[in-house]
Tab-separated table of C-alpha atoms in Angstrom:
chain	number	residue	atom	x	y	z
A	1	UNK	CA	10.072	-9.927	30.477
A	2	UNK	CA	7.398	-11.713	32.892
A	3	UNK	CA	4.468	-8.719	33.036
A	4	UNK	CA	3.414	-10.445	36.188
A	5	UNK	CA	-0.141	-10.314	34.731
A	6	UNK	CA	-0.587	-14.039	35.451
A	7	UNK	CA	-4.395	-14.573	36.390
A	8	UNK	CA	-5.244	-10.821	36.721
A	9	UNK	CA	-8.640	-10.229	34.578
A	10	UNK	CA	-10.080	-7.614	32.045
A	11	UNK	CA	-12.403	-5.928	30.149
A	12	UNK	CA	-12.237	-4.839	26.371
A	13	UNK	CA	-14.467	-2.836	24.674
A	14	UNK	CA	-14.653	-2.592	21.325
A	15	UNK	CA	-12.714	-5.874	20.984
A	16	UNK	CA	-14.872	-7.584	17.608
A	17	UNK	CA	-11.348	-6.051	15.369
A	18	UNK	CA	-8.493	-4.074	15.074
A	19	UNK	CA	-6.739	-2.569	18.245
A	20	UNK	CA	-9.646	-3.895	20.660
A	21	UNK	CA	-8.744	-7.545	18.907
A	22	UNK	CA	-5.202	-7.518	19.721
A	23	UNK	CA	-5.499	-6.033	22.716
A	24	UNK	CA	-7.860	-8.922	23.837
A	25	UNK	CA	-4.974	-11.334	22.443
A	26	UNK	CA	-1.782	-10.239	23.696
A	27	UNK	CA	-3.893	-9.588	27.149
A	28	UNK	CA	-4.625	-13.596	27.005
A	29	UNK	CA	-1.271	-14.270	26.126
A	30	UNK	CA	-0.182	-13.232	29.200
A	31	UNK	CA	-2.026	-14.897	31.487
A	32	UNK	CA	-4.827	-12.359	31.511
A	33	UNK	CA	-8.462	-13.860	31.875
A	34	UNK	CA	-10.226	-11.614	29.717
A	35	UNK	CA	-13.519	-10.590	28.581
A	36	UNK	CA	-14.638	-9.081	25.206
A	37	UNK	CA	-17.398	-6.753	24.520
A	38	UNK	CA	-18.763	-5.467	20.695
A	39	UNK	CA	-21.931	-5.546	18.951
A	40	UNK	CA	-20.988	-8.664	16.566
A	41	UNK	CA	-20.661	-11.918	17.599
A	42	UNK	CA	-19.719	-13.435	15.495
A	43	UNK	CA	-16.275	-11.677	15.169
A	44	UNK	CA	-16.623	-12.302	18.922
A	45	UNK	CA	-16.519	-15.965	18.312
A	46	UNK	CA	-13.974	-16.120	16.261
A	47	UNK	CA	-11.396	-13.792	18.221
A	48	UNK	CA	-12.322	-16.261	21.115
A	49	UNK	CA	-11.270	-19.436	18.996
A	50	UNK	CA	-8.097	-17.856	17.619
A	51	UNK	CA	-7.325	-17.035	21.596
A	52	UNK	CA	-8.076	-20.781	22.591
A	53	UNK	CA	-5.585	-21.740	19.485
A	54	UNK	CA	-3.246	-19.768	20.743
A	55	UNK	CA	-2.905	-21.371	23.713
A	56	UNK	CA	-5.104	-18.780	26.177
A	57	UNK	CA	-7.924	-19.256	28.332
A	58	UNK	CA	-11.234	-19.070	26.205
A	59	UNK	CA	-12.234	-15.388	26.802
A	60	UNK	CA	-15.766	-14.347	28.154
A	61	UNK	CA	-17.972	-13.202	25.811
A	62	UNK	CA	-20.183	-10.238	26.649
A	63	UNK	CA	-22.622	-8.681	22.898
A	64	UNK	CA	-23.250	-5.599	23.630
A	65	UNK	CA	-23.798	-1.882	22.766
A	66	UNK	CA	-21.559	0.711	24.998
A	67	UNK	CA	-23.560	3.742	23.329
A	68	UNK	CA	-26.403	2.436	25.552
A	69	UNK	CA	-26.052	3.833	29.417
A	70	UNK	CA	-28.190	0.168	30.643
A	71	UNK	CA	-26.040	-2.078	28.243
A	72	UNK	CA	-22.919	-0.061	29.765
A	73	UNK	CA	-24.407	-1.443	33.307
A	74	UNK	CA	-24.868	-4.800	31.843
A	75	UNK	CA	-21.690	-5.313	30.168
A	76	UNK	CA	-20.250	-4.200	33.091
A	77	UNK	CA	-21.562	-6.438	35.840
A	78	UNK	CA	-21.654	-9.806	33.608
A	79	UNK	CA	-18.137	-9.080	32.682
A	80	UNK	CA	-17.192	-8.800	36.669
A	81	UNK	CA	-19.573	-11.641	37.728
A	82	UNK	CA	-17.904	-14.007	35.114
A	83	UNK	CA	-14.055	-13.053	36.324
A	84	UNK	CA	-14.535	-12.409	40.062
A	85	UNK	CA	-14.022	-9.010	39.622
A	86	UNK	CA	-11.922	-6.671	37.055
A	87	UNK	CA	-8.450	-5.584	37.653
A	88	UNK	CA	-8.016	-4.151	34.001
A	89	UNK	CA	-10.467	-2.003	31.993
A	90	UNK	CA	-9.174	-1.703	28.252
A	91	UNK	CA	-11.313	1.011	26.205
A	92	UNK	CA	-10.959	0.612	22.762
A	93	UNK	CA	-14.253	1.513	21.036
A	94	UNK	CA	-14.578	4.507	19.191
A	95	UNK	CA	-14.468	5.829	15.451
A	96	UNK	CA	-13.572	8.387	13.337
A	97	UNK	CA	-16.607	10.912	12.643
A	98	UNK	CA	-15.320	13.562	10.515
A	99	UNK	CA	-18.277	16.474	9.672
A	100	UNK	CA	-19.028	19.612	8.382
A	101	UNK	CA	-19.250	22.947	10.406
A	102	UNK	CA	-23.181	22.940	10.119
A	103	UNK	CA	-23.710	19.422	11.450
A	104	UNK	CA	-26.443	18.797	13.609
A	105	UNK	CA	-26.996	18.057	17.187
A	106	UNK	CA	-27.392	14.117	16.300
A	107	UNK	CA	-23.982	13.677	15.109
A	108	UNK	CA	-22.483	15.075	17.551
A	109	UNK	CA	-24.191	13.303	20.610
A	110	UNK	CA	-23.490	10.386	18.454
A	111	UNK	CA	-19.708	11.041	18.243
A	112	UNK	CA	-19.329	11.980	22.164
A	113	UNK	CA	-21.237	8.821	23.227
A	114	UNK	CA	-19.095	6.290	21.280
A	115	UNK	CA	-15.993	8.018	21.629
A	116	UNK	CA	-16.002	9.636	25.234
A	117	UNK	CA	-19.504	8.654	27.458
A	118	UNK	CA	-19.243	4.644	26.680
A	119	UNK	CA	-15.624	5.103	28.175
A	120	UNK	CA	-16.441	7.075	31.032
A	121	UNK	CA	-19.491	4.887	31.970
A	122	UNK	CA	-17.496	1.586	31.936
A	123	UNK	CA	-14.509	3.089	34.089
A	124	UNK	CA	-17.407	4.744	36.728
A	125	UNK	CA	-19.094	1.450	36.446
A	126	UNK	CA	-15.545	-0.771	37.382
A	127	UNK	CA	-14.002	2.002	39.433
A	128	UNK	CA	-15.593	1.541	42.662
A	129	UNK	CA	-14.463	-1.685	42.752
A	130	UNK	CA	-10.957	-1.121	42.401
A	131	UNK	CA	-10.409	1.684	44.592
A	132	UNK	CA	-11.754	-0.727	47.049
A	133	UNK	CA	-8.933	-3.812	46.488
A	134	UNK	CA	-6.488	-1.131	46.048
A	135	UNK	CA	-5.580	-1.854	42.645
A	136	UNK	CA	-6.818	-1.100	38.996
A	137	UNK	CA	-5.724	-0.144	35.623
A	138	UNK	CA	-7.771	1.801	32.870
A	139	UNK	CA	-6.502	2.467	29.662
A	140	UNK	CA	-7.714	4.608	27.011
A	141	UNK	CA	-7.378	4.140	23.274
A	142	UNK	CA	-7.901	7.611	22.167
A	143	UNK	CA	-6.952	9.786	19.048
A	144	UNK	CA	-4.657	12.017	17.362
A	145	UNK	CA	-5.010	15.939	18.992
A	146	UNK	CA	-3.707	17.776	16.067
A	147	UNK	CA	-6.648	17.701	13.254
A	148	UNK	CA	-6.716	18.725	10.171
A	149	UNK	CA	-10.645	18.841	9.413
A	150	UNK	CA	-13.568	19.045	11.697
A	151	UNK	CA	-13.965	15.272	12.719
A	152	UNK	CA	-16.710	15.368	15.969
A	153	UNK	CA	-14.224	11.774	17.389
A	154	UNK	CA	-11.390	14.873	17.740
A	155	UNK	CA	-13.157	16.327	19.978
A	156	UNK	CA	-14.666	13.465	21.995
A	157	UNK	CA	-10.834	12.076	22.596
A	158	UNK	CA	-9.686	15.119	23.675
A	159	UNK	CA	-12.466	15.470	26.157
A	160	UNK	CA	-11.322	11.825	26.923
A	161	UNK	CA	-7.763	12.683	27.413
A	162	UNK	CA	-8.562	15.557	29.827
A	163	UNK	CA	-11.367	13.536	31.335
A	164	UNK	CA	-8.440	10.757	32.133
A	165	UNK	CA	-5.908	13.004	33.366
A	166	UNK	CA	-8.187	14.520	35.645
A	167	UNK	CA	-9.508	10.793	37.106
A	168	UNK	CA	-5.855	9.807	37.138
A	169	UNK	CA	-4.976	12.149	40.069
A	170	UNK	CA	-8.634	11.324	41.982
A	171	UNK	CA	-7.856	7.527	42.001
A	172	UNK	CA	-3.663	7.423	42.291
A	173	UNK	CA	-3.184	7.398	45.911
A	174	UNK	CA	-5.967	4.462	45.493
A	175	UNK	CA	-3.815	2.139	43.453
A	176	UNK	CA	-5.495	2.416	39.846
A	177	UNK	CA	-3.087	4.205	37.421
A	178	UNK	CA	-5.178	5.608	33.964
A	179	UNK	CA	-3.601	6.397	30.943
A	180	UNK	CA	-4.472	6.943	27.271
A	181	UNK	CA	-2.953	5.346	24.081
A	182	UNK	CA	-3.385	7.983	20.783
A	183	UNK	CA	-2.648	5.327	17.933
A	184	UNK	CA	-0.951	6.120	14.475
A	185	UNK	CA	-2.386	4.656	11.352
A	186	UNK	CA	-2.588	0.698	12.480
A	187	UNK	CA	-3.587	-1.987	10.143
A	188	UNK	CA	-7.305	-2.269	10.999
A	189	UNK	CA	-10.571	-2.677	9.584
A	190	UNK	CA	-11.700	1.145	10.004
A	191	UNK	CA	-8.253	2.288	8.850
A	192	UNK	CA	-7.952	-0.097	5.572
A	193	UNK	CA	-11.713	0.222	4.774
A	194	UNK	CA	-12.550	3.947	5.313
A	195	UNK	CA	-9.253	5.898	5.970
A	196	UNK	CA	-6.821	4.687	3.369
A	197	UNK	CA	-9.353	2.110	1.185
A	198	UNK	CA	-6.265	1.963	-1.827
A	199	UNK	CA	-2.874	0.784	-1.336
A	200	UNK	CA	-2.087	4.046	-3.253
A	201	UNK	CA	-4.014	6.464	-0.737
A	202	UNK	CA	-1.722	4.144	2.174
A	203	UNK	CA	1.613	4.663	-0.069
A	204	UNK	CA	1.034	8.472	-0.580
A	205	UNK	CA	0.113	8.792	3.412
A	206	UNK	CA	3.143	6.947	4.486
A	207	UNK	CA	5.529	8.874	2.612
A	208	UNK	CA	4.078	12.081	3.626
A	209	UNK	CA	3.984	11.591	7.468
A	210	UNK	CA	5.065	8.503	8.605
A	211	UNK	CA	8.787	8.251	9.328
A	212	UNK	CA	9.095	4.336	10.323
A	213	UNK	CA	7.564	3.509	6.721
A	214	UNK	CA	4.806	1.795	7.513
A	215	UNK	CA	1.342	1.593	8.924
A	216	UNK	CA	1.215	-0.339	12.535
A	217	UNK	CA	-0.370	-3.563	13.716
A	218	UNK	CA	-2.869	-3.724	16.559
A	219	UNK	CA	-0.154	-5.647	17.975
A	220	UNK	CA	1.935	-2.770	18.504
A	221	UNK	CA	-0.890	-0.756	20.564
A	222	UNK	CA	-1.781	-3.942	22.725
A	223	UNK	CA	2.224	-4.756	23.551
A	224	UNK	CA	2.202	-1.080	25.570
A	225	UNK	CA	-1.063	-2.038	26.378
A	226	UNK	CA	0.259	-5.151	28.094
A	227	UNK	CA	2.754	-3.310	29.878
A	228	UNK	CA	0.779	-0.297	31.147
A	229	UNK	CA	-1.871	-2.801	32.753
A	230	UNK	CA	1.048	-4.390	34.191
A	231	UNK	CA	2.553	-4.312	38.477
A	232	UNK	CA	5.341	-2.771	36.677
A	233	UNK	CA	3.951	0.240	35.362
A	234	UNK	CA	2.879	1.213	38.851
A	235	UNK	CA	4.162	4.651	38.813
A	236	UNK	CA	3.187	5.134	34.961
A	237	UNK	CA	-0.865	7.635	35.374
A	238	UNK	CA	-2.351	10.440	33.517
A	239	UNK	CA	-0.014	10.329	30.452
A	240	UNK	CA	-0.531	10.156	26.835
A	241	UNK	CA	1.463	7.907	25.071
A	242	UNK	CA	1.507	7.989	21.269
A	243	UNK	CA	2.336	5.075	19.195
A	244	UNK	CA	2.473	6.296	15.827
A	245	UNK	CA	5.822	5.339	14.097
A	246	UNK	CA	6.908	8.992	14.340
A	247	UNK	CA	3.712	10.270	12.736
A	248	UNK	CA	2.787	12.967	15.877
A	249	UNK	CA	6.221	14.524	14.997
A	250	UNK	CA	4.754	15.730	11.810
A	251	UNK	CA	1.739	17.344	14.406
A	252	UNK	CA	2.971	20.944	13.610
């Protein structure tokens, strides 16, 4: 199926690993010129290479810290200086913050600004522009809404989805569709190192909740991705789309 995202551009946030990774490469296979933000890079380098060796347009690369309102600004205007303008804002930064019910202030303003604030600051920051040409797409990795402990990134993505939801009826008759993307467990750095660190702890939580088997690959997120940035999702805004392998069936 042609996506018909030949030379549109985009921004991805959080794109050093994981979902923000393949985002950033399925985006690029398709024509996409893209630009990556994180804080490392050198996993920014070496996403770019891999793109390049797959056959896609070297990616811009922007180092940078979204928690930061003026980096926001920055990361921002260098990515739509260096593309002509952005067409496709992909937020995939965040983390899981799970805490106790006495947790202080700190953790979570820390939570809210890597999980909900960088998100909203990057789409106000790209929005204007958009609504002006008449076309945009923003789309929202976000999180599961059915926790089982106090975790502070809970919270922040469900302000996010509501945030999005809300935004998504301001900016339709505009031309910019927004939509969020709550992932299942997906083969990643923060799932296989923190989440699930044993093969055991991933074999016990597969059999427990995941119907399809298996944990996901960022691939997986970045294919809907692909296709809700896409002229042919046009009539696709303010919905939450899980891609889980079944697991939000087991939310109850």
């Amino acid at each position: 199926m042609d996506l018909q995202l030949e030379q549109r551009s985009a921004l991805v946030s959080g794109a050093s690993a994981g979902i923000g990774a393949g985002v950033a490469r399925v985006l690029a296979s398709q024509g996409v010129r893209v630009a990556i933000t994180a804080r490392r890079r050198d996993l920014l380098e070496g996403l770019a290479a891999r793109i390049v060796a797959d056959g896609g347009a070297r990616p811009v690369i922007i180092v940078g810290d979204i928690t930061d309102a003026r980096d926001t600004q920055r990361i921002a205007a260098e990515a739509g200086a260096a593309l002509g303008g952005i067409d496709i804002l992909v937020n995939c930064a965040g983390g899981s913050r799970p805490i106790g019910p006495d947790a202080p202030d700190a953790d979570w303003d820390e939570a809210f600004a890597l999980n909900f604030t960088a998100a909203r600051r990057l789409t106000q920051a790209l929005l204007p522009a958009m609504r002006a040409r008449r076309w945009g797409r923003v789309i929202n990795i976000s999180g599961s809404m059915e926790p089982r402990s106090l975790n502070a990134a809970s919270a922040a993505k469900a302000a996010l989805h509501l945030w999005a939801k809300g935004l998504a009826g301001d900016v339709a008759a505009d031309g910019v569709t927004v939509n969020c993307i709550p992932p299942g467990r997906i083969n990643s750095e923060q799932i296989l190192g923190k989440l699930h660190p044993t093969e055991e702890s991933r074999r016990d939580f597969i059999e427990r909740n995941i119907p399809i088997g298996y944990f996901g690959e960022p691939e997986d997120i970045a294919q809907l991705v692909a296709f809700l940035a896409s002229p042919l999702a046009r009539y696709i805004t303010g919905a939450v789309i899980p891609v889980d392998g079944g697991m939000h069936y087991f939310a109850h």
